[in-house]
mmCIF file of C-alpha atoms in Angstrom:
data_model
loop_
_atom_site.group_PDB
_atom_site.id
_atom_site.type_symbol
_atom_site.label_atom_id
_atom_site.label_comp_id
_atom_site.label_asym_id
_atom_site.label_seq_id
_atom_site.Cartn_x
_atom_site.Cartn_y
_atom_site.Cartn_z
ATOM 1 C CA UNK A 8 -4.872 7.617 16.626
ATOM 2 C CA UNK A 9 -3.057 4.416 15.770
ATOM 3 C CA UNK A 10 -0.257 4.244 13.200
ATOM 4 C CA UNK A 11 1.109 0.806 12.256
ATOM 5 C CA UNK A 12 4.083 0.560 9.890
ATOM 6 C CA UNK A 13 5.426 -2.462 8.021
ATOM 7 C CA UNK A 14 8.819 -1.970 6.408
ATOM 8 C CA UNK A 15 11.182 -4.317 4.671
ATOM 9 C CA UNK A 16 12.656 -5.349 1.370
ATOM 10 C CA UNK A 17 10.878 -6.649 -1.699
ATOM 11 C CA UNK A 18 9.107 -9.912 -0.990
ATOM 12 C CA UNK A 19 9.285 -9.561 2.790
ATOM 13 C CA UNK A 20 5.506 -9.585 3.195
ATOM 14 C CA UNK A 21 4.776 -5.890 3.781
ATOM 15 C CA UNK A 22 1.520 -5.842 1.832
ATOM 16 C CA UNK A 23 0.501 -9.219 3.258
ATOM 17 C CA UNK A 24 1.059 -7.906 6.811
ATOM 18 C CA UNK A 25 -0.787 -4.690 5.897
ATOM 19 C CA UNK A 26 -3.846 -6.693 4.786
ATOM 20 C CA UNK A 27 -3.680 -8.948 7.867
ATOM 21 C CA UNK A 28 -3.606 -5.885 10.126
ATOM 22 C CA UNK A 29 -6.501 -4.326 8.211
ATOM 23 C CA UNK A 30 -8.571 -7.498 8.647
ATOM 24 C CA UNK A 31 -7.780 -7.397 12.378
ATOM 25 C CA UNK A 32 -8.742 -3.706 12.660
ATOM 26 C CA UNK A 33 -12.048 -4.323 10.875
ATOM 27 C CA UNK A 34 -12.814 -7.420 12.956
ATOM 28 C CA UNK A 35 -12.196 -5.483 16.179
ATOM 29 C CA UNK A 36 -14.123 -2.405 15.069
ATOM 30 C CA UNK A 37 -16.403 -3.068 12.074
ATOM 31 C CA UNK A 38 -17.030 -0.194 9.696
ATOM 32 C CA UNK A 39 -20.309 1.603 10.348
ATOM 33 C CA UNK A 40 -22.796 2.187 7.554
ATOM 34 C CA UNK A 41 -21.577 4.744 5.053
ATOM 35 C CA UNK A 42 -17.930 4.413 6.100
ATOM 36 C CA UNK A 43 -15.072 3.000 4.067
ATOM 37 C CA UNK A 44 -11.356 2.343 4.217
ATOM 38 C CA UNK A 45 -9.298 4.921 2.325
ATOM 39 C CA UNK A 46 -6.402 3.230 0.511
ATOM 40 C CA UNK A 47 -3.810 5.524 -1.062
ATOM 41 C CA UNK A 48 -0.599 5.006 -2.972
ATOM 42 C CA UNK A 49 1.565 7.082 -5.273
ATOM 43 C CA UNK A 50 1.492 5.287 -8.649
ATOM 44 C CA UNK A 51 -1.480 3.939 -10.604
ATOM 45 C CA UNK A 52 0.111 0.496 -10.971
ATOM 46 C CA UNK A 53 0.490 0.224 -7.210
ATOM 47 C CA UNK A 54 -3.106 1.442 -6.831
ATOM 48 C CA UNK A 55 -4.375 -1.365 -9.070
ATOM 49 C CA UNK A 56 -2.354 -3.971 -7.135
ATOM 50 C CA UNK A 57 -3.609 -2.574 -3.830
ATOM 51 C CA UNK A 58 -7.189 -2.651 -5.111
ATOM 52 C CA UNK A 59 -6.773 -6.353 -5.975
ATOM 53 C CA UNK A 60 -5.427 -7.109 -2.494
ATOM 54 C CA UNK A 61 -8.251 -5.231 -0.756
ATOM 55 C CA UNK A 62 -10.905 -7.380 -2.452
ATOM 56 C CA UNK A 63 -9.464 -10.374 -0.579
ATOM 57 C CA UNK A 64 -9.635 -8.862 2.925
ATOM 58 C CA UNK A 65 -12.309 -10.573 5.052
ATOM 59 C CA UNK A 66 -15.004 -8.192 6.205
ATOM 60 C CA UNK A 67 -14.271 -5.492 3.600
ATOM 61 C CA UNK A 68 -17.143 -6.289 1.253
ATOM 62 C CA UNK A 69 -15.892 -3.632 -1.223
ATOM 63 C CA UNK A 70 -16.192 -0.965 1.491
ATOM 64 C CA UNK A 71 -13.068 0.865 0.490
ATOM 65 C CA UNK A 72 -11.863 3.503 -1.907
ATOM 66 C CA UNK A 73 -8.511 3.001 -3.574
ATOM 67 C CA UNK A 74 -6.912 6.070 -5.183
ATOM 68 C CA UNK A 75 -3.631 7.801 -5.791
ATOM 69 C CA UNK A 76 -2.579 10.247 -3.132
ATOM 70 C CA UNK A 77 -2.491 13.012 -5.754
ATOM 71 C CA UNK A 78 -6.119 12.475 -6.767
ATOM 72 C CA UNK A 79 -7.198 12.402 -3.123
ATOM 73 C CA UNK A 80 -5.273 15.639 -2.473
ATOM 74 C CA UNK A 81 -6.985 17.250 -5.477
ATOM 75 C CA UNK A 82 -10.377 16.250 -4.036
ATOM 76 C CA UNK A 83 -9.503 17.896 -0.710
ATOM 77 C CA UNK A 84 -8.392 21.086 -2.481
ATOM 78 C CA UNK A 85 -11.579 21.213 -4.591
ATOM 79 C CA UNK A 86 -13.868 20.534 -1.615
ATOM 80 C CA UNK A 87 -12.166 23.076 0.640
ATOM 81 C CA UNK A 88 -11.318 25.642 -2.045
ATOM 82 C CA UNK A 89 -12.951 28.545 -0.201
ATOM 83 C CA UNK A 90 -10.866 27.813 2.927
ATOM 84 C CA UNK A 91 -7.706 27.582 0.797
ATOM 85 C CA UNK A 92 -8.495 30.991 -0.731
ATOM 86 C CA UNK A 93 -9.365 32.512 2.648
ATOM 87 C CA UNK A 94 -6.111 31.234 4.166
ATOM 88 C CA UNK A 95 -4.128 32.230 1.029
ATOM 89 C CA UNK A 96 -2.748 28.739 0.452
ATOM 90 C CA UNK A 97 -2.957 29.195 -3.303
ATOM 91 C CA UNK A 98 -4.998 27.711 -6.124
ATOM 92 C CA UNK A 99 -2.916 25.010 -7.840
ATOM 93 C CA UNK A 100 -3.603 24.073 -11.434
ATOM 94 C CA UNK A 101 -4.829 20.548 -12.170
ATOM 95 C CA UNK A 102 -1.430 19.307 -13.367
ATOM 96 C CA UNK A 103 0.552 20.838 -10.455
ATOM 97 C CA UNK A 104 0.569 17.678 -8.358
ATOM 98 C CA UNK A 105 3.198 18.685 -5.820
ATOM 99 C CA UNK A 106 1.560 22.078 -5.284
ATOM 100 C CA UNK A 107 -1.845 20.412 -4.949
ATOM 101 C CA UNK A 108 -0.424 18.159 -2.237
ATOM 102 C CA UNK A 109 1.104 21.182 -0.472
ATOM 103 C CA UNK A 110 -2.271 22.964 -0.403
ATOM 104 C CA UNK A 111 -4.080 19.774 0.677
ATOM 105 C CA UNK A 112 -1.595 19.320 3.538
ATOM 106 C CA UNK A 113 -2.149 22.935 4.621
ATOM 107 C CA UNK A 114 -5.915 22.369 4.576
ATOM 108 C CA UNK A 115 -5.548 19.130 6.542
ATOM 109 C CA UNK A 116 -3.661 21.086 9.177
ATOM 110 C CA UNK A 117 -7.170 22.276 10.144
ATOM 111 C CA UNK A 118 -8.623 19.612 12.438
ATOM 112 C CA UNK A 119 -12.156 20.047 11.097
ATOM 113 C CA UNK A 120 -10.933 19.123 7.595
ATOM 114 C CA UNK A 121 -9.355 15.916 8.933
ATOM 115 C CA UNK A 122 -12.542 15.140 10.867
ATOM 116 C CA UNK A 123 -14.510 15.650 7.647
ATOM 117 C CA UNK A 124 -12.348 12.946 6.028
ATOM 118 C CA UNK A 125 -12.674 10.699 9.092
ATOM 119 C CA UNK A 126 -16.474 10.884 8.916
ATOM 120 C CA UNK A 127 -16.291 8.809 5.711
ATOM 121 C CA UNK A 128 -12.916 7.072 6.094
ATOM 122 C CA UNK A 129 -11.975 6.090 9.658
ATOM 123 C CA UNK A 130 -9.163 3.820 8.399
ATOM 124 C CA UNK A 131 -6.305 4.864 6.105
ATOM 125 C CA UNK A 132 -3.930 2.548 4.254
ATOM 126 C CA UNK A 133 -0.782 3.843 2.580
ATOM 127 C CA UNK A 134 1.160 1.468 0.373
ATOM 128 C CA UNK A 135 4.569 2.247 -1.127
ATOM 129 C CA UNK A 136 5.149 5.061 1.392
ATOM 130 C CA UNK A 137 8.793 5.312 0.330
ATOM 131 C CA UNK A 138 7.542 7.287 -2.692
ATOM 132 C CA UNK A 139 6.063 10.106 -0.593
ATOM 133 C CA UNK A 140 7.527 13.556 -1.117
ATOM 134 C CA UNK A 141 7.556 15.936 1.859
ATOM 135 C CA UNK A 142 4.177 17.443 0.849
ATOM 136 C CA UNK A 143 2.570 14.032 0.328
ATOM 137 C CA UNK A 144 3.975 12.891 3.674
ATOM 138 C CA UNK A 145 2.411 15.952 5.308
ATOM 139 C CA UNK A 146 -0.988 14.893 3.921
ATOM 140 C CA UNK A 147 -0.515 11.451 5.511
ATOM 141 C CA UNK A 148 0.807 12.858 8.799
ATOM 142 C CA UNK A 149 -2.222 15.131 9.200
ATOM 143 C CA UNK A 150 -4.662 12.316 8.396
ATOM 144 C CA UNK A 151 -2.861 10.029 10.861
ATOM 145 C CA UNK A 152 -3.742 12.397 13.719
ATOM 146 C CA UNK A 153 -7.343 11.136 13.596
ATOM 147 C CA UNK A 154 -7.547 8.075 11.323
ATOM 148 C CA UNK A 155 -6.340 4.578 12.114
ATOM 149 C CA UNK A 156 -3.373 4.473 9.732
ATOM 150 C CA UNK A 157 -1.639 1.402 8.303
ATOM 151 C CA UNK A 158 1.499 1.926 6.204
ATOM 152 C CA UNK A 159 3.851 -0.223 4.125
ATOM 153 C CA UNK A 160 7.232 1.040 2.888
ATOM 154 C CA UNK A 161 10.574 -0.096 1.535
ATOM 155 C CA UNK A 162 13.100 2.727 1.377
ATOM 156 C CA UNK A 163 15.316 0.706 -0.966
ATOM 157 C CA UNK A 164 12.548 0.625 -3.606
ATOM 158 C CA UNK A 165 12.416 4.423 -3.846
ATOM 159 C CA UNK A 166 13.924 5.165 -7.235
ATOM 160 C CA UNK A 167 13.517 8.954 -7.121
ATOM 161 C CA UNK A 168 16.906 10.455 -6.249
ATOM 162 C CA UNK A 169 15.145 13.681 -5.223
ATOM 163 C CA UNK A 170 13.643 11.754 -2.294
ATOM 164 C CA UNK A 171 17.035 11.038 -0.734
ATOM 165 C CA UNK A 172 17.270 11.310 2.129
ATOM 166 C CA UNK A 173 13.780 9.856 2.195
ATOM 167 C CA UNK A 174 11.330 12.253 3.921
ATOM 168 C CA UNK A 175 9.024 9.419 5.016
ATOM 169 C CA UNK A 176 11.765 7.302 6.594
ATOM 170 C CA UNK A 177 12.335 9.469 9.658
ATOM 171 C CA UNK A 178 8.637 9.828 10.471
ATOM 172 C CA UNK A 179 7.930 6.134 9.915
ATOM 173 C CA UNK A 180 10.800 5.099 12.192
ATOM 174 C CA UNK A 181 9.317 7.201 15.003
ATOM 175 C CA UNK A 182 6.073 5.236 14.988
ATOM 176 C CA UNK A 183 5.674 3.026 18.022
ATOM 177 C CA UNK A 184 4.020 0.154 16.115
ATOM 178 C CA UNK A 185 6.736 -0.366 13.478
ATOM 179 C CA UNK A 186 7.327 -3.916 12.297
ATOM 180 C CA UNK A 187 10.574 -4.390 10.383
ATOM 181 C CA UNK A 188 10.335 -7.436 8.142
ATOM 182 C CA UNK A 189 13.783 -8.901 7.591
ATOM 183 C CA UNK A 190 13.120 -12.186 5.812
ATOM 184 C CA UNK A 191 12.180 -12.567 2.140
ATOM 185 C CA UNK A 192 9.080 -14.722 1.790
ATOM 186 C CA UNK A 193 9.093 -15.391 -1.943
#
């Protein structure tokens, strides 16, 4: 599927470009009945800001779900629990976020699980991708095999020293449709 990446420093217009691209994607291929855009980010504050931005996208009409990546991963693990047990991926506890993301990524390695997600969410938005750990990145990478995926990231804004070198950076740089925003707009 399509992966579009917008990277740049604070104030360079990453989220603006992300929303413009989303509006274009929806205009070119309107969402069918019962389908929504899946918008994921790492922190709740970023989720609330992303939710506000999505309400302003022409053609969305509140047809999106905005969540943290951890809560989405937990939903995948709960829904596909029997497959996780059968494949011996483990049964993470509710507060084991990294482990939950690892199991979700393993489940999403099964194409039919990704297609199950795509049936409801043909378009995926990831904001603040610089905050993705390796397991969270694997969740995104598996979803991107089938979903139209739009991503915004700023490696400099990653404040978690454990994410250096940044696991998302290498994968994002490999994407063919990668727009690097150099100029600060604010």
